[in-house]
Short mmCIF file of C-alpha atoms in Angstrom, two decimals:
data_model
loop_
_atom_site.label_atom_id
_atom_site.label_comp_id
_atom_site.label_asym_id
_atom_site.label_seq_id
_atom_site.Cartn_x
_atom_site.Cartn_y
_atom_site.Cartn_z
CA MET Y 287 4.82 -15.03 -31.80
CA GLU Y 288 7.70 -12.58 -32.12
CA PHE Y 289 7.42 -8.77 -32.14
CA ASP Y 290 9.68 -5.82 -31.63
CA VAL Y 291 7.40 -4.31 -28.98
CA VAL Y 292 4.41 -5.72 -27.10
CA VAL Y 293 2.05 -3.23 -25.46
CA VAL Y 294 -0.31 -4.42 -22.73
CA GLY Y 295 -3.51 -2.36 -22.65
CA ALA Y 296 -5.35 -0.45 -25.38
CA GLY Y 297 -5.98 2.72 -23.42
CA PRO Y 298 -4.59 6.19 -24.20
CA ALA Y 299 -1.07 5.36 -22.98
CA GLY Y 300 -0.73 2.02 -24.72
CA LEU Y 301 -2.19 3.19 -28.02
CA ALA Y 302 -0.12 6.39 -27.96
CA ALA Y 303 3.00 4.27 -27.49
CA ALA Y 304 2.03 2.02 -30.39
CA ILE Y 305 1.29 4.98 -32.67
CA ARG Y 306 4.54 6.72 -31.80
CA LEU Y 307 6.56 3.55 -32.39
CA LYS Y 308 5.14 3.23 -35.91
CA GLN Y 309 5.51 6.95 -36.60
CA LEU Y 310 9.22 6.70 -35.84
CA GLN Y 311 9.89 3.25 -37.32
CA PRO Y 312 7.12 2.07 -39.68
CA ASP Y 313 8.71 -1.36 -40.10
CA LEU Y 314 8.59 -2.28 -36.41
CA GLY Y 315 6.39 -5.19 -35.39
CA VAL Y 316 4.06 -3.77 -32.73
CA VAL Y 317 1.14 -5.54 -31.06
CA VAL Y 318 -1.33 -4.29 -28.44
CA LEU Y 319 -3.14 -6.75 -26.16
CA GLU Y 320 -6.50 -5.62 -24.76
CA LYS Y 321 -8.46 -7.66 -22.22
CA GLY Y 322 -11.76 -5.96 -23.10
CA SER Y 323 -13.98 -7.30 -25.86
CA GLU Y 324 -13.09 -4.27 -27.98
CA VAL Y 325 -10.96 -1.16 -27.69
CA GLY Y 326 -12.65 1.19 -25.23
CA SER Y 327 -14.93 -1.36 -23.60
CA HIS Y 328 -12.99 -1.20 -20.31
CA ILE Y 329 -12.22 2.52 -20.44
CA LEU Y 330 -13.97 4.76 -17.91
CA SER Y 331 -13.11 8.32 -16.99
CA GLY Y 332 -14.92 11.61 -16.32
CA VAL Y 333 -13.75 13.10 -18.61
CA VAL Y 334 -12.45 16.58 -19.29
CA VAL Y 335 -9.48 16.16 -21.60
CA ASP Y 336 -6.46 18.40 -21.67
CA PRO Y 337 -5.58 18.14 -25.39
CA ALA Y 338 -1.84 18.53 -24.82
CA GLY Y 339 -1.27 14.81 -25.29
CA LEU Y 340 -3.34 14.51 -28.47
CA ASP Y 341 -1.78 17.67 -29.87
CA ALA Y 342 1.70 16.20 -29.40
CA LEU Y 343 0.81 12.77 -30.78
CA LEU Y 344 -1.46 13.71 -33.69
CA PRO Y 345 -1.15 17.46 -34.35
CA ASP Y 346 -3.89 17.39 -37.00
CA TRP Y 347 -6.49 15.47 -34.96
CA ARG Y 348 -8.87 18.45 -34.83
CA GLY Y 349 -9.25 18.27 -38.60
CA HIS Y 350 -10.25 14.61 -38.68
CA ASP Y 351 -13.87 13.78 -39.50
CA ASP Y 352 -13.88 11.17 -36.73
CA ARG Y 353 -12.14 13.38 -34.16
CA PRO Y 354 -13.05 12.15 -30.68
CA LEU Y 355 -13.50 15.51 -28.96
CA THR Y 356 -16.00 18.04 -30.27
CA VAL Y 357 -17.33 19.83 -27.16
CA PRO Y 358 -15.02 22.55 -25.81
CA VAL Y 359 -15.42 23.69 -22.22
CA THR Y 360 -17.56 26.84 -22.17
CA ASP Y 361 -18.45 27.19 -18.48
CA ASP Y 362 -16.09 26.20 -15.66
CA ARG Y 363 -17.51 26.07 -12.10
CA PHE Y 364 -16.26 24.89 -8.72
CA TYR Y 365 -18.51 24.46 -5.67
CA TYR Y 366 -18.34 23.61 -2.00
CA LEU Y 367 -21.52 21.66 -1.24
CA GLY Y 368 -23.64 21.62 1.89
CA PRO Y 369 -26.67 19.34 2.35
CA ALA Y 370 -29.08 21.69 0.57
CA GLY Y 371 -27.00 24.19 -1.36
CA GLY Y 372 -23.56 25.12 -2.57
CA LEU Y 373 -21.05 27.94 -2.43
CA ARG Y 374 -19.46 28.72 -5.77
CA LEU Y 375 -15.78 29.51 -5.48
CA PRO Y 376 -14.73 32.41 -7.72
CA ASN Y 377 -12.62 31.35 -10.69
CA ALA Y 378 -10.25 34.20 -9.86
CA LEU Y 379 -9.25 32.36 -6.67
CA MET Y 380 -8.21 29.30 -8.62
CA PRO Y 381 -4.58 28.77 -9.64
CA LYS Y 382 -4.12 28.88 -13.40
CA LEU Y 383 -3.61 25.13 -13.67
CA MET Y 384 -7.17 24.57 -12.38
CA SER Y 385 -8.77 26.34 -15.35
CA ASN Y 386 -10.52 24.07 -17.84
CA HIS Y 387 -10.83 26.55 -20.67
CA GLY Y 388 -9.10 25.13 -23.72
CA ASN Y 389 -10.03 21.61 -22.63
CA PHE Y 390 -12.76 19.35 -24.00
CA VAL Y 391 -15.66 17.44 -22.47
CA GLY Y 392 -15.89 13.95 -23.91
CA SER Y 393 -15.50 10.22 -23.48
CA LEU Y 394 -12.14 8.57 -22.93
CA ALA Y 395 -13.52 5.37 -24.45
CA THR Y 396 -14.26 7.35 -27.62
CA VAL Y 397 -10.74 8.79 -27.53
CA SER Y 398 -9.32 5.28 -27.18
CA ARG Y 399 -11.35 3.95 -30.10
CA TYR Y 400 -10.12 6.84 -32.22
CA LEU Y 401 -6.51 6.12 -31.23
CA GLY Y 402 -7.10 2.45 -32.02
CA ARG Y 403 -8.14 3.33 -35.57
CA GLN Y 404 -5.10 5.56 -35.97
CA ALA Y 405 -2.82 2.79 -34.69
CA GLU Y 406 -4.26 0.17 -37.02
CA ALA Y 407 -3.92 2.54 -39.97
CA LEU Y 408 -0.19 2.64 -39.21
CA GLY Y 409 0.05 -1.15 -39.15
CA VAL Y 410 -0.25 -1.85 -35.42
CA ASP Y 411 -1.82 -5.21 -34.57
CA ILE Y 412 -4.50 -4.92 -31.87
CA TYR Y 413 -5.81 -8.08 -30.21
CA PRO Y 414 -8.99 -7.30 -28.23
CA GLY Y 415 -10.34 -10.03 -26.00
CA PHE Y 416 -6.85 -11.24 -25.06
CA ALA Y 417 -5.88 -10.72 -21.42
CA ALA Y 418 -2.16 -10.68 -20.63
CA VAL Y 419 -1.89 -12.85 -17.53
CA GLU Y 420 1.80 -13.65 -17.23
CA VAL Y 421 5.14 -11.94 -17.75
CA LEU Y 422 7.74 -14.08 -19.53
CA TYR Y 423 11.31 -13.89 -18.25
CA GLY Y 424 14.64 -14.77 -19.84
CA ASP Y 425 17.57 -16.63 -18.33
CA ALA Y 426 18.96 -13.47 -16.74
CA GLY Y 427 15.60 -12.47 -15.27
CA GLU Y 428 14.85 -9.91 -17.95
CA VAL Y 429 11.35 -9.47 -19.38
CA VAL Y 430 11.09 -11.10 -22.82
CA GLY Y 431 7.35 -11.02 -23.42
CA VAL Y 432 3.93 -11.83 -22.02
CA ALA Y 433 1.46 -14.69 -22.25
CA SER Y 434 -2.27 -14.34 -22.77
CA GLY Y 435 -4.68 -16.42 -20.74
CA ASP Y 436 -6.13 -19.75 -21.74
CA MET Y 437 -9.75 -19.78 -22.89
CA GLY Y 438 -12.21 -22.54 -22.07
CA VAL Y 439 -10.91 -23.66 -18.68
CA GLY Y 440 -13.67 -24.64 -16.26
CA LYS Y 441 -14.13 -23.72 -12.61
CA ASP Y 442 -12.50 -26.98 -11.62
CA GLY Y 443 -9.42 -26.27 -13.71
CA ALA Y 444 -10.27 -28.88 -16.33
CA VAL Y 445 -10.39 -27.94 -20.00
CA THR Y 446 -13.79 -27.68 -21.68
CA ASP Y 447 -14.85 -28.25 -25.27
CA GLY Y 448 -14.10 -24.60 -26.01
CA TYR Y 449 -10.51 -24.75 -24.79
CA THR Y 450 -7.94 -22.56 -26.55
CA ARG Y 451 -4.42 -22.30 -25.24
CA GLY Y 452 -3.07 -18.85 -24.52
CA MET Y 453 -0.39 -17.30 -26.70
CA GLU Y 454 3.20 -16.42 -25.91
CA LEU Y 455 4.06 -13.03 -27.36
CA ARG Y 456 7.78 -12.40 -27.21
CA ALA Y 457 9.34 -9.01 -27.80
CA LYS Y 458 12.47 -6.97 -27.46
CA TYR Y 459 10.57 -4.59 -25.16
CA VAL Y 460 7.26 -4.77 -23.28
CA LEU Y 461 5.34 -1.60 -22.39
CA VAL Y 462 2.78 -2.13 -19.63
CA ALA Y 463 -0.25 0.16 -19.86
CA GLU Y 464 -2.87 -1.73 -17.84
CA GLY Y 465 -4.24 1.26 -15.94
CA ALA Y 466 -4.45 1.67 -12.16
CA ARG Y 467 -3.43 -1.38 -10.10
CA GLY Y 468 -2.73 -3.55 -13.11
CA SER Y 469 -1.96 -7.17 -12.25
CA LEU Y 470 1.20 -7.41 -14.36
CA ALA Y 471 2.43 -4.03 -13.15
CA LYS Y 472 1.83 -5.08 -9.55
CA GLY Y 473 4.00 -8.17 -10.06
CA LEU Y 474 6.72 -6.25 -11.89
CA ILE Y 475 6.88 -3.58 -9.18
CA ARG Y 476 7.32 -6.30 -6.58
CA ARG Y 477 9.84 -8.38 -8.57
CA PHE Y 478 12.10 -5.48 -9.51
CA ASP Y 479 11.52 -3.45 -6.32
CA LEU Y 480 10.39 -0.52 -8.45
CA ASP Y 481 8.72 1.28 -5.53
CA ALA Y 482 11.85 1.38 -3.37
CA GLY Y 483 12.26 4.84 -1.87
CA ARG Y 484 8.80 5.93 -3.01
CA ASP Y 485 5.72 6.69 -0.96
CA PRO Y 486 2.94 4.10 -1.11
CA GLN Y 487 0.73 4.56 -4.15
CA LYS Y 488 -2.57 6.21 -3.21
CA TYR Y 489 -5.90 5.55 -4.87
CA GLY Y 490 -9.44 6.73 -5.23
CA ILE Y 491 -12.49 4.99 -6.60
CA GLY Y 492 -14.32 6.86 -9.34
CA LEU Y 493 -17.97 6.07 -10.02
CA LYS Y 494 -19.76 7.45 -13.04
CA GLU Y 495 -23.13 7.46 -14.74
CA LEU Y 496 -24.13 8.68 -18.17
CA TRP Y 497 -27.54 10.37 -18.36
CA GLU Y 498 -29.71 11.73 -21.13
CA VAL Y 499 -31.48 14.81 -19.77
CA PRO Y 500 -34.15 17.20 -21.06
CA ALA Y 501 -32.83 19.86 -23.41
CA ASP Y 502 -33.88 22.68 -21.08
CA THR Y 503 -31.62 21.38 -18.28
CA HIS Y 504 -28.66 20.53 -20.52
CA LYS Y 505 -25.70 22.77 -21.26
CA ALA Y 506 -23.00 21.39 -23.55
CA GLY Y 507 -19.54 22.39 -22.39
CA LEU Y 508 -20.50 22.88 -18.73
CA VAL Y 509 -17.83 21.61 -16.32
CA GLN Y 510 -18.92 21.56 -12.70
CA HIS Y 511 -16.64 20.23 -9.97
CA SER Y 512 -17.60 20.06 -6.31
CA PHE Y 513 -16.46 18.81 -2.91
CA GLY Y 514 -17.98 18.58 0.54
CA TRP Y 515 -21.40 16.96 1.07
CA PRO Y 516 -22.19 14.09 1.34
CA LEU Y 517 -18.67 13.24 2.56
CA GLY Y 518 -17.52 14.27 6.02
CA ASN Y 519 -14.47 16.38 6.70
CA ARG Y 520 -12.24 13.34 7.34
CA THR Y 521 -13.12 11.65 4.05
CA GLY Y 522 -11.50 12.97 0.90
CA GLY Y 523 -13.25 13.03 -2.42
CA GLY Y 524 -15.14 15.10 -4.92
CA SER Y 525 -17.77 15.09 -7.60
CA PHE Y 526 -18.41 16.28 -11.12
CA MET Y 527 -21.04 16.95 -13.72
CA TYR Y 528 -20.11 17.53 -17.36
CA GLY Y 529 -22.34 18.60 -20.23
CA MET Y 530 -21.60 16.46 -23.29
CA GLU Y 531 -23.17 16.49 -26.75
CA ASP Y 532 -26.72 15.33 -27.65
CA ASN Y 533 -28.25 16.18 -24.24
CA LEU Y 534 -25.88 13.77 -22.50
CA VAL Y 535 -24.56 14.48 -19.02
CA SER Y 536 -21.68 12.72 -17.31
CA VAL Y 537 -22.10 12.69 -13.53
CA GLY Y 538 -19.59 11.14 -11.19
CA PHE Y 539 -18.14 10.83 -7.73
CA VAL Y 540 -14.65 10.07 -6.39
CA VAL Y 541 -13.86 8.77 -2.91
CA HIS Y 542 -10.25 8.69 -1.77
CA LEU Y 543 -9.51 5.15 -0.63
CA ASN Y 544 -7.68 6.26 2.51
CA TYR Y 545 -11.07 6.69 4.21
CA GLU Y 546 -11.29 5.46 7.80
CA ASN Y 547 -14.90 4.39 8.39
CA PRO Y 548 -15.44 0.74 7.35
CA THR Y 549 -19.21 1.32 7.03
CA LEU Y 550 -18.69 3.85 4.23
CA SER Y 551 -19.98 2.77 0.81
CA PRO Y 552 -18.60 4.78 -2.13
CA PHE Y 553 -21.51 3.58 -4.28
CA ASP Y 554 -24.12 4.81 -1.82
CA GLU Y 555 -22.32 8.12 -1.31
CA PHE Y 556 -22.54 8.60 -5.08
CA GLN Y 557 -26.24 7.78 -5.14
CA ARG Y 558 -26.86 10.20 -2.27
CA PHE Y 559 -24.85 12.92 -4.04
CA LYS Y 560 -27.24 12.87 -7.01
CA THR Y 561 -30.15 13.82 -4.75
CA HIS Y 562 -28.52 17.17 -3.95
CA PRO Y 563 -30.69 19.97 -5.40
CA MET Y 564 -27.90 21.19 -7.69
CA MET Y 565 -27.64 17.76 -9.30
CA ALA Y 566 -31.32 16.82 -9.10
CA ASP Y 567 -32.36 19.94 -11.00
CA THR Y 568 -30.39 18.68 -14.01
CA LEU Y 569 -31.12 14.97 -13.74
CA LYS Y 570 -34.85 14.98 -12.96
CA GLY Y 571 -36.81 13.95 -16.01
CA GLY Y 572 -33.72 12.33 -17.49
CA LYS Y 573 -32.78 8.73 -18.13
CA ARG Y 574 -29.76 6.89 -16.77
CA LEU Y 575 -27.98 5.15 -19.67
CA ALA Y 576 -24.77 3.67 -18.28
CA TYR Y 577 -22.87 3.06 -15.06
CA GLY Y 578 -19.32 2.10 -14.19
CA ALA Y 579 -16.51 2.37 -11.66
CA ARG Y 580 -12.71 2.30 -11.73
CA ALA Y 581 -9.84 2.84 -9.32
CA ILE Y 582 -7.72 5.95 -9.92
CA THR Y 583 -4.07 6.50 -9.00
CA GLU Y 584 -3.71 9.51 -6.71
CA GLY Y 585 -0.19 9.31 -5.27
CA GLY Y 586 1.37 11.53 -7.91
CA TRP Y 587 4.97 12.73 -7.76
CA GLN Y 588 5.93 10.97 -4.53
CA SER Y 589 4.43 7.61 -5.47
CA VAL Y 590 5.38 7.04 -9.11
CA PRO Y 591 7.53 3.90 -9.09
CA LYS Y 592 10.67 3.47 -11.10
CA LEU Y 593 9.31 3.14 -14.64
CA SER Y 594 11.99 1.10 -16.36
CA PHE Y 595 12.93 -2.50 -15.74
CA PRO Y 596 15.00 -5.00 -17.74
CA GLY Y 597 12.98 -5.50 -20.91
CA GLY Y 598 10.37 -2.79 -20.66
CA ALA Y 599 8.61 0.02 -18.85
CA LEU Y 600 5.43 1.10 -17.07
CA ILE Y 601 3.36 3.84 -18.71
CA GLY Y 602 0.10 5.69 -18.09
CA CYS Y 603 -1.93 4.93 -14.99
CA ALA Y 604 0.04 1.73 -14.48
CA ALA Y 605 2.73 4.20 -13.38
CA GLY Y 606 0.37 6.75 -11.80
CA PHE Y 607 0.37 10.04 -13.70
CA VAL Y 608 -2.97 11.52 -12.55
CA ASN Y 609 -2.91 15.16 -11.48
CA VAL Y 610 -5.30 14.90 -8.51
CA PRO Y 611 -6.53 18.51 -8.12
CA ARG Y 612 -7.03 18.82 -11.88
CA ILE Y 613 -8.72 15.38 -11.97
CA LYS Y 614 -6.84 14.69 -15.18
CA GLY Y 615 -4.37 12.09 -16.35
CA SER Y 616 -5.12 11.17 -19.95
CA HIS Y 617 -2.80 13.86 -21.32
CA ASN Y 618 0.05 12.54 -19.18
CA ALA Y 619 -0.81 8.97 -20.15
CA ILE Y 620 -0.47 9.83 -23.84
CA LEU Y 621 2.76 11.76 -23.26
CA SER Y 622 4.24 8.89 -21.24
CA GLY Y 623 3.39 6.41 -23.99
CA MET Y 624 5.06 8.64 -26.55
CA MET Y 625 8.14 9.11 -24.40
CA ALA Y 626 8.54 5.39 -23.72
CA ALA Y 627 8.17 4.67 -27.44
CA GLU Y 628 10.86 7.21 -28.32
CA HIS Y 629 13.32 5.69 -25.86
CA ALA Y 630 12.49 2.18 -27.06
CA VAL Y 631 13.14 3.17 -30.68
CA ARG Y 632 16.52 4.64 -29.75
CA ALA Y 633 17.41 1.39 -28.03
CA LEU Y 634 16.25 -0.71 -30.98
CA ASP Y 635 18.15 1.50 -33.42
CA ALA Y 636 21.26 0.85 -31.34
CA GLY Y 637 20.74 -2.89 -31.64
CA ARG Y 638 19.67 -3.33 -28.03
CA ALA Y 639 16.94 -5.63 -26.73
CA ASN Y 640 15.45 -6.71 -23.39
CA ASP Y 641 17.65 -4.36 -21.39
CA GLU Y 642 16.60 -1.45 -19.21
CA LEU Y 643 15.31 1.76 -20.80
CA ALA Y 644 17.11 3.77 -18.15
CA SER Y 645 16.99 6.95 -20.23
CA PHE Y 646 13.17 6.92 -19.99
CA GLU Y 647 13.31 6.73 -16.21
CA ASP Y 648 15.80 9.59 -16.15
CA ALA Y 649 13.79 11.77 -18.53
CA TRP Y 650 10.19 11.76 -17.32
CA ARG Y 651 10.63 13.81 -14.15
CA SER Y 652 12.13 16.71 -16.13
CA SER Y 653 9.43 16.45 -18.80
CA ALA Y 654 5.99 18.08 -18.99
CA ILE Y 655 4.65 15.10 -17.04
CA GLY Y 656 7.02 15.71 -14.17
CA THR Y 657 6.27 19.43 -14.14
CA ASP Y 658 2.53 18.72 -14.06
CA LEU Y 659 2.81 16.36 -11.10
CA LYS Y 660 5.49 18.12 -9.07
CA ARG Y 661 3.62 21.41 -8.76
CA VAL Y 662 0.61 19.67 -7.14
CA ARG Y 663 2.55 17.10 -5.10
CA ASN Y 664 1.36 18.40 -1.72
CA VAL Y 665 -2.36 18.77 -2.43
CA LYS Y 666 -3.30 15.17 -1.64
CA PRO Y 667 -1.13 14.90 1.52
CA LEU Y 668 -2.52 18.19 2.86
CA TRP Y 669 -6.09 17.05 2.27
CA SER Y 670 -5.39 13.72 3.97
CA LYS Y 671 -3.67 15.29 6.97
CA PHE Y 672 -5.95 18.24 7.70
CA GLY Y 673 -9.32 17.17 6.32
CA THR Y 674 -11.45 18.62 3.56
CA MET Y 675 -11.89 22.31 4.37
CA PRO Y 676 -8.43 23.11 5.83
CA GLY Y 677 -6.76 20.71 3.42
CA VAL Y 678 -8.35 22.19 0.30
CA ALA Y 679 -7.49 25.72 1.48
CA LEU Y 680 -3.88 24.78 2.20
CA GLY Y 681 -3.66 22.93 -1.10
CA GLY Y 682 -4.85 26.04 -2.91
CA ILE Y 683 -2.24 28.16 -1.15
CA ASP Y 684 0.41 25.60 -2.03
CA MET Y 685 -0.56 25.66 -5.73
CA TRP Y 686 -0.50 29.47 -5.74
CA CYS Y 687 2.99 29.42 -4.22
CA GLU Y 688 4.12 27.00 -6.91
CA GLN Y 689 2.61 29.26 -9.59
CA VAL Y 690 4.03 32.54 -8.27
CA PHE Y 691 7.30 31.50 -6.65
CA GLY Y 692 7.99 28.14 -8.28
CA ALA Y 693 8.28 26.46 -4.88
CA SER Y 694 6.17 25.14 -2.02
CA PRO Y 695 6.38 26.34 1.59
CA PHE Y 696 5.84 22.72 2.64
CA GLY Y 697 8.68 21.18 0.65
CA THR Y 698 7.53 17.70 -0.36
CA LEU Y 699 5.09 16.04 2.02
CA SER Y 700 4.72 12.30 2.50
CA HIS Y 701 1.50 10.36 1.94
CA GLY Y 702 1.94 8.17 4.99
CA LYS Y 703 0.45 4.70 5.19
CA PRO Y 704 -1.11 2.78 2.29
CA ASP Y 705 -4.87 2.87 1.77
CA HIS Y 706 -5.50 -0.66 3.05
CA ALA Y 707 -4.08 0.34 6.45
CA THR Y 708 -6.37 3.31 7.16
CA LEU Y 709 -9.60 1.63 8.30
CA LYS Y 710 -10.61 1.97 11.94
CA PRO Y 711 -12.37 -0.86 13.78
CA LEU Y 712 -16.16 -0.76 13.95
CA ALA Y 713 -15.98 0.00 17.66
CA GLU Y 714 -14.24 3.32 16.94
CA VAL Y 715 -16.60 4.76 14.30
CA THR Y 716 -20.18 5.93 13.93
CA PRO Y 717 -21.96 3.62 11.47
CA ILE Y 718 -23.27 5.32 8.33
CA ALA Y 719 -26.92 4.72 7.44
CA TYR Y 720 -27.85 5.20 3.78
CA PRO Y 721 -31.34 5.93 2.47
CA LYS Y 722 -33.03 3.41 0.21
CA PRO Y 723 -32.74 4.23 -3.51
CA ASP Y 724 -35.74 6.03 -4.97
CA GLY Y 725 -35.41 4.58 -8.47
CA VAL Y 726 -35.48 8.09 -9.93
CA LEU Y 727 -32.16 9.67 -8.96
CA SER Y 728 -30.65 6.93 -6.81
CA PHE Y 729 -30.44 3.23 -7.61
CA ASP Y 730 -29.24 -0.11 -6.26
CA LYS Y 731 -26.03 -1.90 -7.21
CA LEU Y 732 -27.53 -4.70 -9.26
CA SER Y 733 -29.52 -2.45 -11.59
CA SER Y 734 -26.41 -0.31 -11.94
CA VAL Y 735 -24.17 -3.25 -12.83
CA TYR Y 736 -26.69 -4.18 -15.51
CA LEU Y 737 -26.07 -0.79 -17.13
CA SER Y 738 -22.32 -1.47 -17.20
CA GLY Y 739 -22.83 -4.31 -19.68
CA THR Y 740 -20.76 -6.56 -17.44
CA ASN Y 741 -20.57 -10.23 -18.37
CA HIS Y 742 -18.17 -13.08 -17.68
CA GLU Y 743 -18.04 -16.70 -18.73
CA GLU Y 744 -19.44 -18.35 -15.61
CA ASN Y 745 -17.59 -21.63 -15.99
CA GLN Y 746 -14.05 -20.39 -15.41
CA PRO Y 747 -11.61 -20.28 -12.48
CA ALA Y 748 -12.13 -17.50 -9.95
CA HIS Y 749 -10.41 -14.24 -10.85
CA LEU Y 750 -10.83 -12.87 -7.32
CA VAL Y 751 -8.45 -14.96 -5.26
CA LEU Y 752 -8.38 -15.17 -1.46
CA ALA Y 753 -4.96 -15.94 0.01
CA ASP Y 754 -6.72 -17.18 3.16
CA PRO Y 755 -10.43 -17.98 2.73
CA SER Y 756 -11.00 -17.79 6.50
CA ILE Y 757 -10.03 -14.12 6.91
CA PRO Y 758 -13.26 -12.45 5.69
CA ILE Y 759 -15.39 -14.13 8.38
CA ALA Y 760 -12.81 -14.80 11.09
CA ARG Y 761 -11.15 -11.37 11.07
CA ASN Y 762 -12.73 -8.79 8.78
CA LEU Y 763 -16.34 -9.39 9.83
CA PRO Y 764 -15.95 -8.91 13.60
CA LEU Y 765 -13.34 -6.18 13.30
CA TYR Y 766 -14.66 -4.12 10.37
CA GLY Y 767 -18.05 -5.57 9.44
CA GLU Y 768 -16.37 -7.05 6.33
CA PRO Y 769 -15.87 -3.83 4.35
CA ALA Y 770 -15.61 -5.61 0.97
CA ARG Y 771 -19.41 -5.78 0.81
CA LEU Y 772 -19.44 -1.96 0.95
CA TYR Y 773 -16.34 -0.74 -0.88
CA CYS Y 774 -17.11 -2.91 -3.90
CA PRO Y 775 -19.30 -0.84 -6.27
CA ALA Y 776 -20.77 -3.89 -7.99
CA GLY Y 777 -22.12 -6.19 -5.29
CA VAL Y 778 -19.41 -8.78 -5.83
CA TYR Y 779 -18.86 -9.50 -2.12
CA GLU Y 780 -21.56 -10.55 0.32
CA VAL Y 781 -21.80 -11.97 3.81
CA VAL Y 782 -24.71 -14.40 3.81
CA TYR Y 783 -26.14 -16.15 6.85
CA ALA Y 784 -27.86 -19.48 7.38
CA ASP Y 785 -30.43 -17.48 9.35
CA GLU Y 786 -30.58 -13.81 8.39
CA ALA Y 787 -32.70 -12.88 11.41
CA SER Y 788 -30.31 -14.28 13.99
CA LYS Y 789 -27.14 -13.65 11.91
CA THR Y 790 -25.86 -17.18 12.45
CA GLU Y 791 -23.35 -19.18 10.41
CA PRO Y 792 -21.98 -16.34 8.26
CA ARG Y 793 -20.41 -17.22 4.94
CA PHE Y 794 -18.37 -15.02 2.56
CA GLN Y 795 -19.78 -15.15 -0.97
CA ILE Y 796 -18.07 -13.86 -4.12
CA ASN Y 797 -20.32 -13.00 -7.06
CA ALA Y 798 -17.50 -12.71 -9.60
CA GLN Y 799 -19.94 -12.36 -12.49
CA ASN Y 800 -20.72 -8.81 -11.27
CA CYS Y 801 -17.10 -7.59 -11.28
CA VAL Y 802 -16.58 -4.33 -13.21
CA HIS Y 803 -12.76 -4.63 -12.94
CA CYS Y 804 -12.38 -1.53 -10.77
CA LYS Y 805 -9.61 -3.19 -8.64
CA THR Y 806 -10.83 -1.57 -5.40
CA CYS Y 807 -10.82 -4.89 -3.53
CA ASP Y 808 -7.17 -5.49 -4.43
CA ILE Y 809 -6.36 -2.05 -3.00
CA LYS Y 810 -8.59 -1.55 0.05
CA ASP Y 811 -8.90 -5.00 1.63
CA PRO Y 812 -7.42 -4.39 5.11
CA SER Y 813 -5.71 -7.79 5.22
CA GLN Y 814 -4.49 -7.58 1.61
CA ASN Y 815 -6.13 -10.97 1.26
CA ILE Y 816 -7.82 -10.39 -2.12
CA THR Y 817 -5.87 -10.52 -5.36
CA TRP Y 818 -7.53 -9.46 -8.60
CA ILE Y 819 -6.28 -11.36 -11.65
CA PRO Y 820 -7.58 -11.06 -15.22
CA PRO Y 821 -10.52 -13.31 -16.02
CA GLU Y 822 -10.99 -14.89 -19.43
CA GLY Y 823 -10.36 -12.33 -22.17
CA GLY Y 824 -13.39 -10.38 -23.34
CA GLY Y 825 -15.12 -10.57 -19.96
CA GLY Y 826 -15.97 -7.65 -17.74
CA PRO Y 827 -17.78 -4.40 -18.46
CA ASN Y 828 -18.74 -3.26 -21.92
CA TYR Y 829 -18.76 0.50 -21.63
CA PRO Y 830 -20.22 2.40 -24.60
CA ASN Y 831 -18.88 5.97 -24.37
CA MET Y 832 -17.82 6.22 -20.75
#
């Protein structure tokens, strides 16, 4: 199949790119591949949306009957949490960029579905349930398209009765919008050395639940961010609670993946966080409706790879445009999709194809995206270097200096080593003991995965691939206690024993059916032994309005 432009990923960046392409050149052939069963089914974010991206892409969106954002922020709070209480930080102390007034509380999945409808109305072809698994290259090594995965291949690699061969989709340009740690983006970065001269990309894992709460504890438009308990000073992260419409509350937790203690479980930290009185007062008497988790890019300015390569570009979280202190990236994702589309159209108008969109790479750092990321570039490194309390204070000072003087007293700090290299051996840490879930505010992994709607065809090749199957037991278990069983938020990885009591004959077990596609294993595994590849299209979580 031949197209002018192929877009991989039907999130905000990919759909914005598709829309902008058709706005500028209605006759272009544009297709969007989406590995989820429908647009939005794999989209998870907090989310408080800065409308700058939507305003630029669709200036009249607020007048649409099906507009995706209807709850403006009315109350903006920031807390430092202790075990039993919290200290509210005055809004006057916050740099201007940290204010959420003018933003909207909502669902990024709902935003994506809205953008999908807008794209289709313009003539964009969207193929949900088709996972792009391979980049196609031309004779000169340029990108000329992508291939979707085969359907109906069994665990043993043999075709089944339901076999359908994957498609080759060839294009003059390919825009990769897979989100954080995308498998195609990972390969492209390696092949074209796109991260040369950049800091390692940094990540967090975001976990989220959607609750329906009693009307008397619900406040639509409330945005509450917090840091501190239950995480220690050496572990970065934060938490949020957002008041949505219809008595819905979005509650979530982020752990920076450069944590050091291999016995830390982001999932259990999240469950413990909800028992804090400030959260429990809202959630008690409510009902948990949905759960999910997803890796987040956190490297920012220093870690964004080169975006252009022969035949295409990286956009959105595949590139890494999250503003960490603001906990926002969807506006930059949309703007990056628009910008890539504009540069692609100029190239197509000039009769070019499958070459490098060098002008896009040159332009983004001087754009609104670059401005947004550059002014907060030192917040994450300061937090990582000095710990939570000193790091947050220094980060605040740094943002104020950027606001007042347009410069940082620290210059541009480096992130240091990649997240997979930060774990300490078990012998050097104090093991963390987590309380058992109470079934009211805190829950176990399996009941949580059920609420993610996750499902995969069981008879298919493994999509979690071990380069060396011996490493989990031979190296990771004695050295780190095999951290995969803890950093995975879905219970995918287990160490099982022939005799649990005596802990004899350990075996590493992968429950791939549980995978919520967060990509944390691909990022945090200390041996970089696990590679996440797309499973059969349509598999994975099925998020409603997450």
